[in-house]
């Protein structure tokens, strides 16, 4: 059975796994630590999509010292041939005596099979230390497996009185330079960034990570009527960084053609209402998108919230009071009918960033329950 020492080593494995963020998606982030006689003799993580898995990297660094040791890994070792050979093969070859995994891998070709194979070969296997942390780490991977949709993070900056702009629409700048730099780091780990046409018309954003991160996100504009101006920075750079304009039947055919001539991809949806959120996410998922960042404005974020498709928030609250009775608020849409029904962060972190308050947290979603552990005997669910 796992104990407090196992939790301590698993914490290190989770920190190691985090190093793969933005590099390994749509694969999960995984970290591993080989422990022998109370000390780490090999540490590794999944470094890039298609590259060796965490267990293989850690065992390679441990070398002969892995024999008889304990391998702590944040996800059940794989037992199938994919882009790389099964990790179970490397584990058995190394002579590891015990494997401690934070959680099972729900991928259908694994899903308990890795643990069963190791046990059948005489390796002791324990499950569960820091399982909750492991699930949070790989929320994007787990959501794709559960419901086939990308993981959505909503980001906004606001004043103390909840304003995202002045009555004139001016929003530069609410948050400070360090907060804005952190947003660029977040952008650089995303597969797609979404903004509504209202925000694009008001701010003329680039929706890029500066400096570039490990990923170059697809820029997505919700623009039912195809109003994106030809002179906008998005349209002018569409041949350099992809731009997807989601439209509906309201969009005139000549406007669609004009955007396509500029290098934008136009994605049509039926109907003359707003761009539908779930069908949009389904299309992005088919393109291999794992992480989506929603950057506004209020109607766009409200539409994602109303569709039940915000999984995490990244909020910067500046020490400013703007006042006024205008409608520049982070999220609009239908909203919750009562405070009792309002969405609540089930886990959150609060920190100070050069005077701004940064709030990060996840929203409880039904798909998460598919991966909850309720197994005091430590068996693989």
Short mmCIF file of C-alpha atoms in Angstrom, two decimals:
data_model
loop_
_atom_site.label_atom_id
_atom_site.label_comp_id
_atom_site.label_asym_id
_atom_site.label_seq_id
_atom_site.Cartn_x
_atom_site.Cartn_y
_atom_site.Cartn_z
CA UNK A 1 0.00 0.00 0.00
CA UNK A 2 1.10 3.54 -0.72
CA UNK A 3 2.26 5.69 2.22
CA UNK A 4 3.39 9.24 2.97
CA UNK A 5 6.80 8.63 1.41
CA UNK A 6 5.08 7.56 -1.78
CA UNK A 7 3.11 10.81 -1.76
CA UNK A 8 6.31 12.77 -1.34
CA UNK A 9 7.94 11.10 -4.31
CA UNK A 10 4.74 11.41 -6.34
CA UNK A 11 4.77 15.16 -5.71
CA UNK A 12 8.19 15.28 -7.32
CA UNK A 13 6.95 13.18 -10.24
CA UNK A 14 4.01 15.57 -10.73
CA UNK A 15 6.36 18.56 -10.75
CA UNK A 16 8.45 16.76 -13.34
CA UNK A 17 5.36 16.03 -15.45
CA UNK A 18 4.48 19.72 -15.51
CA UNK A 19 7.64 20.37 -17.54
CA UNK A 20 5.92 18.80 -20.55
CA UNK A 21 3.04 21.29 -20.64
CA UNK A 22 2.56 22.63 -24.14
CA UNK A 23 5.01 20.11 -25.61
CA UNK A 24 3.19 16.75 -25.43
CA UNK A 25 -0.48 17.43 -26.15
CA UNK A 26 -2.72 15.66 -27.12
CA UNK A 27 -0.78 13.12 -25.04
CA UNK A 28 -0.92 13.43 -21.25
CA UNK A 29 1.79 15.07 -19.19
CA UNK A 30 3.59 12.35 -17.23
CA UNK A 31 6.49 12.39 -14.80
CA UNK A 32 8.42 9.53 -13.23
CA UNK A 33 10.95 9.08 -10.42
CA UNK A 34 12.97 5.92 -9.75
CA UNK A 35 13.69 5.58 -6.01
CA UNK A 36 16.27 3.23 -4.53
CA UNK A 37 17.17 3.09 -0.84
CA UNK A 38 15.46 6.39 -0.14
CA UNK A 39 16.97 8.49 -2.91
CA UNK A 40 16.09 9.34 -6.49
CA UNK A 41 18.35 7.56 -8.97
CA UNK A 42 16.44 8.50 -12.13
CA UNK A 43 13.99 11.28 -12.97
CA UNK A 44 12.23 11.91 -16.26
CA UNK A 45 9.13 13.25 -17.98
CA UNK A 46 7.37 12.96 -21.31
CA UNK A 47 9.24 15.70 -23.14
CA UNK A 48 7.59 15.91 -26.54
CA UNK A 49 4.74 14.39 -28.52
CA UNK A 50 5.97 11.21 -30.20
CA UNK A 51 9.07 11.01 -27.99
CA UNK A 52 9.96 8.53 -25.23
CA UNK A 53 7.58 8.38 -22.31
CA UNK A 54 8.42 9.47 -18.77
CA UNK A 55 9.10 5.96 -17.48
CA UNK A 56 11.57 5.24 -20.27
CA UNK A 57 13.45 8.49 -19.65
CA UNK A 58 13.62 7.96 -15.89
CA UNK A 59 14.72 4.34 -16.20
CA UNK A 60 17.41 5.26 -18.74
CA UNK A 61 18.86 7.74 -16.25
CA UNK A 62 18.69 5.21 -13.43
CA UNK A 63 20.47 2.53 -15.44
CA UNK A 64 21.45 -0.55 -13.44
CA UNK A 65 20.28 1.11 -10.22
CA UNK A 66 16.67 0.55 -11.29
CA UNK A 67 16.88 -3.15 -10.42
CA UNK A 68 14.88 -3.77 -7.25
CA UNK A 69 13.87 -0.09 -7.05
CA UNK A 70 10.46 1.61 -6.92
CA UNK A 71 9.13 3.56 -9.87
CA UNK A 72 6.77 6.43 -9.03
CA UNK A 73 4.80 7.56 -12.08
CA UNK A 74 1.90 9.98 -12.41
CA UNK A 75 -0.12 7.80 -14.81
CA UNK A 76 -0.50 4.05 -15.27
CA UNK A 77 2.27 2.76 -17.59
CA UNK A 78 1.12 2.03 -21.12
CA UNK A 79 1.03 -1.54 -22.38
CA UNK A 80 0.44 -1.04 -26.11
CA UNK A 81 2.45 -0.09 -29.16
CA UNK A 82 1.76 3.49 -30.22
CA UNK A 83 4.36 5.98 -31.42
CA UNK A 84 6.72 4.26 -28.96
CA UNK A 85 6.97 0.73 -27.54
CA UNK A 86 5.04 -0.16 -24.35
CA UNK A 87 6.44 1.32 -21.16
CA UNK A 88 5.66 -1.97 -19.42
CA UNK A 89 8.38 -3.60 -21.56
CA UNK A 90 10.98 -1.10 -20.32
CA UNK A 91 9.83 -1.53 -16.71
CA UNK A 92 10.09 -5.32 -16.80
CA UNK A 93 13.46 -5.17 -18.52
CA UNK A 94 14.80 -2.76 -15.88
CA UNK A 95 14.11 -5.12 -12.96
CA UNK A 96 11.98 -2.57 -11.04
CA UNK A 97 10.35 -4.35 -8.10
CA UNK A 98 7.46 -1.97 -7.41
CA UNK A 99 5.43 0.59 -9.35
CA UNK A 100 3.41 3.32 -7.67
CA UNK A 101 1.05 5.18 -10.01
CA UNK A 102 -1.12 8.17 -9.15
CA UNK A 103 -4.04 7.09 -11.34
CA UNK A 104 -5.09 4.63 -14.00
CA UNK A 105 -4.87 5.65 -17.63
CA UNK A 106 -8.44 5.66 -19.02
CA UNK A 107 -7.18 5.39 -22.60
CA UNK A 108 -9.01 2.29 -23.91
CA UNK A 109 -5.80 0.50 -24.96
CA UNK A 110 -4.47 0.81 -21.40
CA UNK A 111 -7.25 1.26 -18.81
CA UNK A 112 -5.88 -1.11 -16.17
CA UNK A 113 -4.05 -3.34 -18.64
CA UNK A 114 -0.64 -1.92 -17.81
CA UNK A 115 -1.09 -2.65 -14.11
CA UNK A 116 -2.44 -6.13 -14.80
CA UNK A 117 0.51 -7.00 -17.02
CA UNK A 118 3.03 -5.83 -14.43
CA UNK A 119 1.31 -7.71 -11.61
CA UNK A 120 1.19 -10.87 -13.68
CA UNK A 121 4.97 -10.56 -14.10
CA UNK A 122 5.49 -10.30 -10.33
CA UNK A 123 5.86 -6.52 -9.98
CA UNK A 124 4.09 -5.00 -6.98
CA UNK A 125 1.70 -2.28 -8.12
CA UNK A 126 0.01 0.38 -5.97
CA UNK A 127 -2.42 3.05 -7.07
CA UNK A 128 -3.70 6.31 -5.75
CA UNK A 129 -1.21 8.66 -4.07
CA UNK A 130 -2.04 12.19 -5.22
CA UNK A 131 -4.62 10.90 -7.69
CA UNK A 132 -6.62 14.10 -7.45
CA UNK A 133 -3.59 16.22 -8.33
CA UNK A 134 -2.80 13.90 -11.22
CA UNK A 135 -6.32 14.28 -12.60
CA UNK A 136 -6.13 18.06 -12.36
CA UNK A 137 -2.77 18.05 -14.14
CA UNK A 138 -4.23 16.17 -17.09
CA UNK A 139 -7.72 17.65 -17.24
CA UNK A 140 -7.37 18.35 -21.00
CA UNK A 141 -6.38 14.75 -21.76
CA UNK A 142 -9.17 13.35 -19.58
CA UNK A 143 -11.84 15.61 -21.07
CA UNK A 144 -10.98 14.56 -24.62
CA UNK A 145 -11.27 10.91 -23.60
CA UNK A 146 -14.54 11.45 -21.71
CA UNK A 147 -16.51 13.67 -24.07
CA UNK A 148 -14.33 14.22 -27.14
CA UNK A 149 -14.04 17.99 -26.69
CA UNK A 150 -11.13 20.35 -26.04
CA UNK A 151 -10.43 21.71 -22.56
CA UNK A 152 -11.48 25.36 -22.32
CA UNK A 153 -9.76 28.01 -20.23
CA UNK A 154 -11.39 31.43 -19.93
CA UNK A 155 -9.12 34.40 -19.36
CA UNK A 156 -10.00 37.97 -18.53
CA UNK A 157 -8.72 41.04 -16.70
CA UNK A 158 -11.06 43.28 -14.74
CA UNK A 159 -11.17 46.13 -12.26
CA UNK A 160 -12.19 45.78 -8.61
CA UNK A 161 -15.75 46.67 -9.61
CA UNK A 162 -15.83 43.99 -12.30
CA UNK A 163 -15.31 46.14 -15.42
CA UNK A 164 -13.39 44.89 -18.44
CA UNK A 165 -13.37 48.27 -20.17
CA UNK A 166 -14.41 51.89 -19.70
CA UNK A 167 -17.75 53.11 -21.08
CA UNK A 168 -15.86 54.21 -24.21
CA UNK A 169 -14.64 50.64 -24.74
CA UNK A 170 -11.07 51.52 -23.78
CA UNK A 171 -9.37 48.58 -21.98
CA UNK A 172 -5.66 49.35 -22.30
CA UNK A 173 -4.46 48.57 -19.83
CA UNK A 174 -6.37 47.08 -16.92
CA UNK A 175 -3.72 44.65 -15.72
CA UNK A 176 -0.02 45.39 -15.31
CA UNK A 177 2.93 44.42 -17.52
CA UNK A 178 3.79 41.28 -15.55
CA UNK A 179 0.20 40.02 -15.72
CA UNK A 180 0.13 40.59 -19.47
CA UNK A 181 3.43 38.71 -19.82
CA UNK A 182 1.89 35.75 -17.97
CA UNK A 183 -1.05 35.79 -20.38
CA UNK A 184 1.39 35.47 -23.27
CA UNK A 185 2.92 32.44 -21.54
CA UNK A 186 -0.54 30.90 -21.29
CA UNK A 187 -1.23 31.66 -24.96
CA UNK A 188 1.97 29.92 -25.96
CA UNK A 189 0.72 26.64 -24.48
CA UNK A 190 -2.65 26.71 -26.27
CA UNK A 191 -3.82 25.06 -29.47
CA UNK A 192 -6.46 27.70 -30.20
CA UNK A 193 -7.43 31.18 -28.96
CA UNK A 194 -11.04 32.33 -29.34
CA UNK A 195 -12.38 35.88 -29.40
CA UNK A 196 -15.70 37.39 -30.42
CA UNK A 197 -15.98 39.84 -33.28
CA UNK A 198 -16.97 42.63 -30.87
CA UNK A 199 -13.64 42.35 -29.08
CA UNK A 200 -11.77 42.10 -32.37
CA UNK A 201 -13.45 45.24 -33.74
CA UNK A 202 -12.78 47.15 -30.52
CA UNK A 203 -9.20 46.08 -29.82
CA UNK A 204 -7.76 44.84 -33.15
CA UNK A 205 -5.80 42.11 -31.30
CA UNK A 206 -3.15 39.83 -32.74
CA UNK A 207 -4.06 36.85 -30.50
CA UNK A 208 -0.50 35.54 -30.63
CA UNK A 209 2.03 34.61 -27.96
CA UNK A 210 4.87 37.10 -27.69
CA UNK A 211 7.51 35.81 -27.37
CA UNK A 212 6.37 32.56 -29.01
CA UNK A 213 5.74 29.55 -26.80
CA UNK A 214 5.99 25.84 -27.56
CA UNK A 215 2.76 25.97 -29.60
CA UNK A 216 1.40 28.31 -32.26
CA UNK A 217 -2.32 28.59 -31.54
CA UNK A 218 -4.99 28.75 -34.19
CA UNK A 219 -6.76 32.13 -33.93
CA UNK A 220 -10.54 31.74 -33.94
CA UNK A 221 -13.02 34.59 -34.38
CA UNK A 222 -16.73 34.11 -33.63
CA UNK A 223 -18.12 36.30 -36.39
CA UNK A 224 -21.61 35.24 -37.47
CA UNK A 225 -21.91 37.97 -40.11
CA UNK A 226 -18.29 37.85 -41.38
CA UNK A 227 -17.53 41.41 -40.26
CA UNK A 228 -13.79 40.88 -39.72
CA UNK A 229 -12.17 43.86 -41.48
CA UNK A 230 -9.64 43.23 -44.23
CA UNK A 231 -7.35 45.78 -42.58
CA UNK A 232 -7.44 44.09 -39.16
CA UNK A 233 -4.22 42.62 -37.84
CA UNK A 234 -5.80 39.17 -37.80
CA UNK A 235 -6.77 39.29 -41.47
CA UNK A 236 -3.46 40.86 -42.54
CA UNK A 237 -1.44 38.10 -40.86
CA UNK A 238 -3.69 35.15 -41.71
CA UNK A 239 -1.14 33.67 -44.11
CA UNK A 240 1.52 33.77 -41.40
CA UNK A 241 -0.51 32.46 -38.42
CA UNK A 242 -3.77 30.62 -39.20
CA UNK A 243 -7.09 32.41 -38.65
CA UNK A 244 -10.41 30.57 -38.51
CA UNK A 245 -13.53 32.73 -38.88
CA UNK A 246 -16.65 30.95 -37.63
CA UNK A 247 -19.74 32.32 -39.42
CA UNK A 248 -23.43 31.49 -39.79
CA UNK A 249 -25.94 31.79 -42.63
CA UNK A 250 -26.09 35.52 -41.86
CA UNK A 251 -22.68 36.01 -43.45
CA UNK A 252 -22.88 37.41 -47.01
CA UNK A 253 -21.14 35.24 -49.58
CA UNK A 254 -18.99 38.13 -50.83
CA UNK A 255 -17.67 38.76 -47.29
CA UNK A 256 -16.82 35.07 -46.91
CA UNK A 257 -14.93 35.08 -50.21
CA UNK A 258 -13.07 38.25 -49.25
CA UNK A 259 -11.87 36.69 -46.00
CA UNK A 260 -10.82 33.52 -47.81
CA UNK A 261 -8.90 35.59 -50.36
CA UNK A 262 -6.96 37.08 -47.46
CA UNK A 263 -5.95 33.63 -46.26
CA UNK A 264 -8.56 33.12 -43.54
CA UNK A 265 -10.42 29.84 -43.27
CA UNK A 266 -14.17 30.42 -43.08
CA UNK A 267 -16.08 27.81 -41.10
CA UNK A 268 -19.87 28.05 -41.69
CA UNK A 269 -22.57 26.93 -39.28
CA UNK A 270 -26.27 26.66 -40.17
CA UNK A 271 -28.80 29.13 -38.82
CA UNK A 272 -28.89 32.89 -38.50
CA UNK A 273 -28.19 33.10 -34.77
CA UNK A 274 -24.92 33.02 -32.88
CA UNK A 275 -22.09 30.62 -33.66
CA UNK A 276 -22.92 27.40 -31.73
CA UNK A 277 -20.29 26.62 -29.12
CA UNK A 278 -20.40 22.81 -28.87
CA UNK A 279 -20.34 22.22 -32.66
CA UNK A 280 -17.43 24.66 -32.87
CA UNK A 281 -15.54 22.71 -30.20
CA UNK A 282 -16.35 19.44 -31.97
CA UNK A 283 -14.77 20.81 -35.13
CA UNK A 284 -11.70 21.99 -33.23
CA UNK A 285 -11.38 18.58 -31.59
CA UNK A 286 -11.37 16.91 -35.02
CA UNK A 287 -8.41 19.15 -35.86
CA UNK A 288 -6.50 17.78 -32.88
CA UNK A 289 -7.06 20.80 -30.64
CA UNK A 290 -6.66 19.91 -26.95
CA UNK A 291 -6.48 23.30 -25.20
CA UNK A 292 -8.62 26.35 -26.05
CA UNK A 293 -8.24 29.81 -24.54
CA UNK A 294 -11.30 32.08 -24.61
CA UNK A 295 -10.26 35.73 -24.43
CA UNK A 296 -13.57 37.55 -24.74
CA UNK A 297 -15.60 39.58 -24.83
CA UNK A 298 -18.48 39.24 -22.42
CA UNK A 299 -20.98 37.76 -24.88
CA UNK A 300 -18.47 35.20 -26.12
CA UNK A 301 -17.48 34.10 -22.64
CA UNK A 302 -21.15 34.06 -21.65
CA UNK A 303 -21.92 31.77 -24.58
CA UNK A 304 -19.21 29.31 -23.50
CA UNK A 305 -20.48 29.41 -19.91
CA UNK A 306 -24.09 28.92 -20.99
CA UNK A 307 -22.99 25.93 -23.08
CA UNK A 308 -21.26 24.42 -20.04
CA UNK A 309 -17.92 24.56 -21.79
CA UNK A 310 -15.60 26.49 -19.48
CA UNK A 311 -13.36 24.15 -17.50
CA UNK A 312 -10.84 26.56 -16.00
CA UNK A 313 -10.46 30.29 -15.43
CA UNK A 314 -7.43 32.57 -15.44
CA UNK A 315 -8.43 35.96 -14.03
CA UNK A 316 -6.43 39.10 -13.27
CA UNK A 317 -8.04 41.64 -10.94
CA UNK A 318 -6.42 45.07 -11.00
CA UNK A 319 -6.53 47.55 -8.09
CA UNK A 320 -8.68 49.95 -10.12
CA UNK A 321 -12.26 51.20 -9.75
CA UNK A 322 -13.80 52.22 -13.05
CA UNK A 323 -17.44 52.95 -12.14
CA UNK A 324 -20.27 53.63 -14.55
CA UNK A 325 -23.38 51.66 -15.47
CA UNK A 326 -22.26 50.25 -18.82
CA UNK A 327 -22.26 46.59 -19.81
CA UNK A 328 -18.52 45.89 -20.07
CA UNK A 329 -18.42 42.89 -17.76
CA UNK A 330 -16.43 39.65 -18.13
CA UNK A 331 -19.36 37.30 -18.80
CA UNK A 332 -22.83 38.03 -20.10
CA UNK A 333 -25.20 35.59 -21.78
CA UNK A 334 -28.08 33.97 -19.88
CA UNK A 335 -26.11 33.36 -16.70
CA UNK A 336 -27.35 31.52 -13.61
CA UNK A 337 -30.89 32.24 -12.37
CA UNK A 338 -29.78 32.43 -8.73
CA UNK A 339 -26.66 32.68 -6.62
CA UNK A 340 -27.28 29.15 -5.40
CA UNK A 341 -26.95 27.95 -9.00
CA UNK A 342 -23.91 30.06 -9.85
CA UNK A 343 -20.84 28.21 -11.05
CA UNK A 344 -18.28 27.72 -8.32
CA UNK A 345 -14.58 27.01 -8.60
CA UNK A 346 -13.98 23.63 -7.01
CA UNK A 347 -10.27 24.39 -6.66
CA UNK A 348 -8.49 27.67 -6.97
CA UNK A 349 -5.21 29.43 -6.33
CA UNK A 350 -4.77 33.11 -5.54
CA UNK A 351 -1.52 35.02 -5.96
CA UNK A 352 -0.24 38.59 -6.30
CA UNK A 353 1.37 39.69 -9.55
CA UNK A 354 2.93 43.14 -9.11
CA UNK A 355 -0.22 44.49 -7.49
CA UNK A 356 -2.77 42.52 -9.53
CA UNK A 357 -4.60 39.60 -7.97
CA UNK A 358 -4.40 36.44 -10.06
CA UNK A 359 -7.13 33.84 -9.57
CA UNK A 360 -6.77 30.44 -11.23
CA UNK A 361 -9.20 27.61 -10.73
CA UNK A 362 -11.25 24.81 -12.23
CA UNK A 363 -15.01 24.49 -12.54
CA UNK A 364 -16.62 21.20 -11.55
CA UNK A 365 -17.83 19.37 -14.64
CA UNK A 366 -19.74 16.11 -15.01
CA UNK A 367 -17.06 14.58 -17.24
CA UNK A 368 -14.61 14.68 -14.33
CA UNK A 369 -16.62 12.13 -12.36
CA UNK A 370 -15.72 9.43 -14.87
CA UNK A 371 -12.22 9.48 -13.41
CA UNK A 372 -12.93 9.78 -9.69
CA UNK A 373 -11.40 7.07 -7.51
CA UNK A 374 -13.52 5.33 -4.90
CA UNK A 375 -11.44 2.29 -4.12
CA UNK A 376 -10.00 1.91 -0.63
CA UNK A 377 -8.41 -1.41 -1.57
CA UNK A 378 -6.15 0.26 -4.11
CA UNK A 379 -7.42 -1.74 -7.06
CA UNK A 380 -7.46 -0.42 -10.59
CA UNK A 381 -10.88 0.88 -11.58
#
